CSV table of C-alpha atoms and ligand atoms in Angstrom, one decimal:
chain,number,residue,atom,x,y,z
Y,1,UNK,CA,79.1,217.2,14.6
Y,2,UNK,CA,79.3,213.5,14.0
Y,3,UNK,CA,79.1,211.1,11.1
Y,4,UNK,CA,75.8,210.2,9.8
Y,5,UNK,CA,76.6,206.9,10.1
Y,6,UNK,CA,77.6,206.7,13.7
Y,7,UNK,CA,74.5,208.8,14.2
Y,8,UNK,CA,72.1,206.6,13.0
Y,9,UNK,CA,73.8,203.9,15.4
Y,10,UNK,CA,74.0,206.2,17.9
Y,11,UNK,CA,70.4,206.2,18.1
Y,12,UNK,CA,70.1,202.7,18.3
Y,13,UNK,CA,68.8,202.3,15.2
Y,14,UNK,CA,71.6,199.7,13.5
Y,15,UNK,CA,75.1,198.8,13.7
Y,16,UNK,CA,77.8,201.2,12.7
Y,17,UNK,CA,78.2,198.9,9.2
Y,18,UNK,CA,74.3,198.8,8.9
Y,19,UNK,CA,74.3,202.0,8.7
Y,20,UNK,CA,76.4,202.6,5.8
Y,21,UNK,CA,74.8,200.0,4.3
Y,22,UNK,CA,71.5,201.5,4.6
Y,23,UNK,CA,72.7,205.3,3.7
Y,24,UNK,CA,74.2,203.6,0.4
Y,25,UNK,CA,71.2,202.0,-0.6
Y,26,UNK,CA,69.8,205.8,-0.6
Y,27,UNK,CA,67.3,204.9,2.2
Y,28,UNK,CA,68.3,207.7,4.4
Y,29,UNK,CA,67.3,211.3,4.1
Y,30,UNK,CA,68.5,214.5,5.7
Y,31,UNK,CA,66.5,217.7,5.8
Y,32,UNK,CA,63.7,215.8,2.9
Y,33,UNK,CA,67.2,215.0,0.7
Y,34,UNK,CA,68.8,211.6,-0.1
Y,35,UNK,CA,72.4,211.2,1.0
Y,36,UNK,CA,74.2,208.4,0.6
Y,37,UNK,CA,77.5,209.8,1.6
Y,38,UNK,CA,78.1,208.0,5.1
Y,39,UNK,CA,81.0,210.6,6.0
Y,40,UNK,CA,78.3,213.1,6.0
Y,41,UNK,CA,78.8,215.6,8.9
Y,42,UNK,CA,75.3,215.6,10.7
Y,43,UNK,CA,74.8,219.5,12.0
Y,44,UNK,CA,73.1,220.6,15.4
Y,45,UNK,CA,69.7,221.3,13.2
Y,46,UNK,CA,69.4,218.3,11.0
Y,47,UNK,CA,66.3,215.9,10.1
Y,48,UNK,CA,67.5,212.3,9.6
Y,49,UNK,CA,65.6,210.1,8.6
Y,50,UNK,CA,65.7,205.9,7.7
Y,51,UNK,CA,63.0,204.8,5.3
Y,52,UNK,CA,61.4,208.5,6.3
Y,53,UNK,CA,61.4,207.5,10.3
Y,54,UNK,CA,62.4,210.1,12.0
Y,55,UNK,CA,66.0,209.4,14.1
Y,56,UNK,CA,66.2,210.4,17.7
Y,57,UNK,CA,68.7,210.0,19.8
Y,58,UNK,CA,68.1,208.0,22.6
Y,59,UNK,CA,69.4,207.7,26.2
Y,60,UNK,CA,72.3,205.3,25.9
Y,61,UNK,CA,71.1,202.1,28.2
Y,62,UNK,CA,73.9,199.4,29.0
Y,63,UNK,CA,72.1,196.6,31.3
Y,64,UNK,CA,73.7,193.4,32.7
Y,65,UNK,CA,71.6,190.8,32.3
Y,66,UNK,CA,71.3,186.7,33.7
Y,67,UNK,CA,70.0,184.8,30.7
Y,68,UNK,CA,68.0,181.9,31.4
Y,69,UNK,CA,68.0,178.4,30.1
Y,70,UNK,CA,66.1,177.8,26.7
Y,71,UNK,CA,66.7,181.7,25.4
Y,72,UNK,CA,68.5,182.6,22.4
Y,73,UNK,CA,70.5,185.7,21.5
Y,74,UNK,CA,69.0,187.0,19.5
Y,75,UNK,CA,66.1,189.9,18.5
Y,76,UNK,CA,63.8,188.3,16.4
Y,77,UNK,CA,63.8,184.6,15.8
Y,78,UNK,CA,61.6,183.5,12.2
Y,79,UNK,CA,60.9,180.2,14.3
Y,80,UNK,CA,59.7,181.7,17.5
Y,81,UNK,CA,61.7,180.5,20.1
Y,82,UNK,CA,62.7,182.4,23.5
Y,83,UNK,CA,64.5,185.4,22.8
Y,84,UNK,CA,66.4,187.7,25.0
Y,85,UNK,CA,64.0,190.3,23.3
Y,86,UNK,CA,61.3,189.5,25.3
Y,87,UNK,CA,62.9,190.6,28.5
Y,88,UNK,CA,63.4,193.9,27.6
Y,89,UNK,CA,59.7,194.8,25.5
Y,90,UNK,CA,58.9,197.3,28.1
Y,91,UNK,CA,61.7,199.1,26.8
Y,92,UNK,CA,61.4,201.7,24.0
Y,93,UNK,CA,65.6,201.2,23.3
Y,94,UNK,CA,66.6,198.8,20.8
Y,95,UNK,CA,69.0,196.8,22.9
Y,96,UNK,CA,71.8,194.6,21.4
Y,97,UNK,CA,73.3,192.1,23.4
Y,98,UNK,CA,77.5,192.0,23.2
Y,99,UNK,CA,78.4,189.0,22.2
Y,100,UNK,CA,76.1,185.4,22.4
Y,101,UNK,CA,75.8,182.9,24.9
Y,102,UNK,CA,74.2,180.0,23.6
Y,103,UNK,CA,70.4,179.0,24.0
Y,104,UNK,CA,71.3,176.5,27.3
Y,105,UNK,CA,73.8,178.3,29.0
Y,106,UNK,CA,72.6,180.7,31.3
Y,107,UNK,CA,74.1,183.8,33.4
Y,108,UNK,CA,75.7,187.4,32.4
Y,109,UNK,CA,75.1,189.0,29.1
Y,110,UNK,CA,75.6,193.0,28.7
Y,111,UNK,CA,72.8,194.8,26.8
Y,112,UNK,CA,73.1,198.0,25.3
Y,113,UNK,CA,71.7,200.4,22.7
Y,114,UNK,CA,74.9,202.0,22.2
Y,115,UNK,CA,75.4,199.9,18.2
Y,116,UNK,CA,78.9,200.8,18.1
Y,117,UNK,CA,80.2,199.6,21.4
Y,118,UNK,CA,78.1,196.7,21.1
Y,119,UNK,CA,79.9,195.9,18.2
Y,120,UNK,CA,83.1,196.6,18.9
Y,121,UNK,CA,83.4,194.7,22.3
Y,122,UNK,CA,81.6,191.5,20.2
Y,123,UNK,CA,84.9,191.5,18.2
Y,124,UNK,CA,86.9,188.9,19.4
Y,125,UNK,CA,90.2,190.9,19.5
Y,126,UNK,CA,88.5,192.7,22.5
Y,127,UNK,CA,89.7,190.8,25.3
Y,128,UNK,CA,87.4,190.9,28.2
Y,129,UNK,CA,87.5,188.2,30.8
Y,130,UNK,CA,84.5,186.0,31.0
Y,131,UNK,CA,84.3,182.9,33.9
Y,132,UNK,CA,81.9,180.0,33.3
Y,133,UNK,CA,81.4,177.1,35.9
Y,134,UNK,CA,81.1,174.1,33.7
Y,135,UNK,CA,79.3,171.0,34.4
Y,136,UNK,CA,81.1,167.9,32.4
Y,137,UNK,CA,80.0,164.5,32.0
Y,138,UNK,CA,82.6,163.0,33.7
Y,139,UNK,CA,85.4,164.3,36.3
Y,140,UNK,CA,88.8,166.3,34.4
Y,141,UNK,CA,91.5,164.9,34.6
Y,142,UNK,CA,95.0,166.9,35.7
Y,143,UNK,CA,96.2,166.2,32.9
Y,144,UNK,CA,93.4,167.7,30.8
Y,145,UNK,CA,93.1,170.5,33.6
Y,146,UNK,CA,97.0,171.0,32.3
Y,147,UNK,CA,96.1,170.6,28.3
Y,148,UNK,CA,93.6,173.6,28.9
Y,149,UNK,CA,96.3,175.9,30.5
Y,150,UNK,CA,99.3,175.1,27.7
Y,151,UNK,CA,96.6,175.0,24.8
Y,152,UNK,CA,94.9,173.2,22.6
Y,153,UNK,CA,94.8,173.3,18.7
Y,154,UNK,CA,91.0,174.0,17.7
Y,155,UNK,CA,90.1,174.2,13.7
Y,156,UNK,CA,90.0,178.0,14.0
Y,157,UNK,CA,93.3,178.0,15.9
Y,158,UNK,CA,94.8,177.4,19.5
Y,159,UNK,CA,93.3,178.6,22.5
Y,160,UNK,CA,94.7,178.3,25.7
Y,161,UNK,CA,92.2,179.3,29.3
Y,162,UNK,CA,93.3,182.0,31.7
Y,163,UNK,CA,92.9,180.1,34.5
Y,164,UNK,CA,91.2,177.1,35.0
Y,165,UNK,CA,90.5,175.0,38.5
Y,166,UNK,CA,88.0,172.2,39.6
Y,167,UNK,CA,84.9,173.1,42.1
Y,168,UNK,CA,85.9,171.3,44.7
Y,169,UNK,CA,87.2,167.7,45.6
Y,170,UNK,CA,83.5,166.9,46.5
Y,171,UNK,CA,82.9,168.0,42.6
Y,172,UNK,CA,85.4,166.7,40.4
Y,173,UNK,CA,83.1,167.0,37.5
Y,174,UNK,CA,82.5,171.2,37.6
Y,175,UNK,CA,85.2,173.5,36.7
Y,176,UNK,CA,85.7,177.0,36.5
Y,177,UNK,CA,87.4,178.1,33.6
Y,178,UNK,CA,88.2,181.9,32.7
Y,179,UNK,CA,89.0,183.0,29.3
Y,180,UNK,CA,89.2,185.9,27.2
Y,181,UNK,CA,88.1,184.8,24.0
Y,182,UNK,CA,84.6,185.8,22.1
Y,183,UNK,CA,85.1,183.1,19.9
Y,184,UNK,CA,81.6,180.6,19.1
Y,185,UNK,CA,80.8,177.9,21.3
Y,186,UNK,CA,84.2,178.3,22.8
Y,187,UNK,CA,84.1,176.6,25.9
Y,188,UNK,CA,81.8,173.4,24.5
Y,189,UNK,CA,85.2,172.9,21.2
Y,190,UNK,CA,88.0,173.3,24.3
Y,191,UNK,CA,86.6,170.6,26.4
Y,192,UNK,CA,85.2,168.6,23.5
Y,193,UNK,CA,88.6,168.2,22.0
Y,194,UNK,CA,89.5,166.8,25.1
Y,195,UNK,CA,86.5,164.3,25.2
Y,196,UNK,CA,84.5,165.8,27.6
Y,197,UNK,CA,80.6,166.4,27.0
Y,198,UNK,CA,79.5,169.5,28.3
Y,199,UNK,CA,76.5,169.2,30.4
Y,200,UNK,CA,75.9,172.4,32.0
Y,201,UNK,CA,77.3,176.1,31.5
Y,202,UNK,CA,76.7,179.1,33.1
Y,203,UNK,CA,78.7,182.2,33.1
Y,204,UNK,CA,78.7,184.2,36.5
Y,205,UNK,CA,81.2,187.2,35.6
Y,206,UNK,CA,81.8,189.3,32.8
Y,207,UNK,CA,84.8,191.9,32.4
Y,208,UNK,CA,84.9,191.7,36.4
Y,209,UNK,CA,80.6,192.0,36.9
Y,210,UNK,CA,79.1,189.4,38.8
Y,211,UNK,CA,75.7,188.5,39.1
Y,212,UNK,CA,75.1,189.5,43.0
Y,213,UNK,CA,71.7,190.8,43.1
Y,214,UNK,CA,70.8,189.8,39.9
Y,215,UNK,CA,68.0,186.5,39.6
Y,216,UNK,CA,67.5,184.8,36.5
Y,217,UNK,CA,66.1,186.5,34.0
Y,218,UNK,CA,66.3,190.2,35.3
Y,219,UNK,CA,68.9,192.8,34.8
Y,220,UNK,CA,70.5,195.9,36.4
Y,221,UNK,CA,71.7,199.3,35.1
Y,222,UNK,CA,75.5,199.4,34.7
Y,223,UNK,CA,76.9,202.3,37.2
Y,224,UNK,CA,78.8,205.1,35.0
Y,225,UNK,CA,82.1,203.9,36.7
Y,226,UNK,CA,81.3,200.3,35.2
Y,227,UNK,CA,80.5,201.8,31.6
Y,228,UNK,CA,83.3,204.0,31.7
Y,229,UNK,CA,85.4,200.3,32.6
Y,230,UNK,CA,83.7,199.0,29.4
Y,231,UNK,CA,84.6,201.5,26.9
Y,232,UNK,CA,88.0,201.4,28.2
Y,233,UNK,CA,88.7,198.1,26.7
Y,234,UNK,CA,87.2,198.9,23.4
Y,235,UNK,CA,89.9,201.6,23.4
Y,236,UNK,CA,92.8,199.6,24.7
Y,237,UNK,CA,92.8,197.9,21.3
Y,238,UNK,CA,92.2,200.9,19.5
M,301,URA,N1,81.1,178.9,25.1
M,301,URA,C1,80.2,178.0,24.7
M,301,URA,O1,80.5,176.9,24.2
M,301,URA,N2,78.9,178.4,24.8
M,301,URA,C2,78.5,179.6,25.3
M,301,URA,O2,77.4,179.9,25.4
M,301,URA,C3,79.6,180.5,25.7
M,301,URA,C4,80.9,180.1,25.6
């Protein structure tokens, strides 16, 4: 048995809080009768239905995907720009990506139908490690490269980087930078604080994947191992 509203985003269908929204709004049926009692206990035998579409439940899909430049984040976009949609039309899942990279920056993005994961690991109190190489407009400084590891105050609080190193001698303007924060535009406020523009980003590892194998714009399947990783740190911070 399980909630209607994790059913519904089960199948892929909304988030969790969708959901509820739309089983209060009386748009969800089960067996030909409105509920709009979210707590409801779907049975083994039940008809749900959203706006009288049949649910299904789907086969869960969680892909790792390398976003190209000029592609935004999101499903639908009213003024038709790129979307990450358009990678995955062949695909009858409705796939959510967790978390946003902005429309430049390029490199790994997980996709997934499973709404309540998604959701939960988008939260920033989830902390899963993310490196981006960073192309600046001028070289860092050690003193900045310091600033970045004691913290720096941003308008929506401090934020201090994991770990944080230049490329190489030869490349004094490209850092690596690993974090753990979800929080917007992140790495562009840290190093524009510090007066840096940033000219380039790319993010080659998430929560310890890395893009081997994987060429712009295509994905892979997680393994089970790497999904069962995932949902590990949504229940760390249970
Ligand atoms: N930080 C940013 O500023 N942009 C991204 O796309 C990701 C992290």
């Amino acid at each position: 048995m399980t909630k209607l509203s994790k059913y519904i985003a089960q199948a892929g269908y909304s988030s969790r809080r969708g959901a509820t929204e739309l089983i209060k709004s009386g748009a969800v049926k089960v067996n030909g009768t409105v509920v709009t009692q979210p707590f409801y206990e779907v049975q083994e035998k039940d008809a749900v239905k959203v706006n009288n579409k049949l649910i299904v439940q789907q086969k869960k899909l969680y892909l790792l995907f390398n976003k190209p430049q000029d592609t935004i984040c999101t499903l639908s976009d009213p003024q038709d720009r790129n979307t990450i949609a358009h990678f995955f039309k062949h695909i009858p899942q409705r796939l959510y990506p967790i978390g946003r990279l902005d429309r430049n920056t390029t490199g790994l993005i997980i996709m997934t139908n499973d709404g309540e994961l998604a959701q939960k690991l988008s939260h920033p109190k989830y902390e899963i490690p993310k490196t981006y190489t960073v192309t600046l407009h001028r070289p860092i400084t050690e003193q900045d490269l310091d600033h970045l590891k004691k913290g720096i105050m941003l308008h929506d609080g401090p934020m201090k980087v994991d770990d944080v190193k230049v490329v190489s001698i030869q490349a004094p303007k490209t850092v690596i930078v690993t974090i753990h924060s979800g929080r917007n535009h992140i790495i562009k406020r840290l190093f524009g604080a510090l007066k840096y523009f940033v000219k380039k980003l790319d993010r080659p590892n998430i929560a310890g994947l890395t893009k081997k194998g994987i060429t712009v714009g295509t994905y892979r399947e997680l393994t089970e191992k790497e999904i069962e990783k995932l949902k590990n740190y949504s229940d760390k911070n249970k």
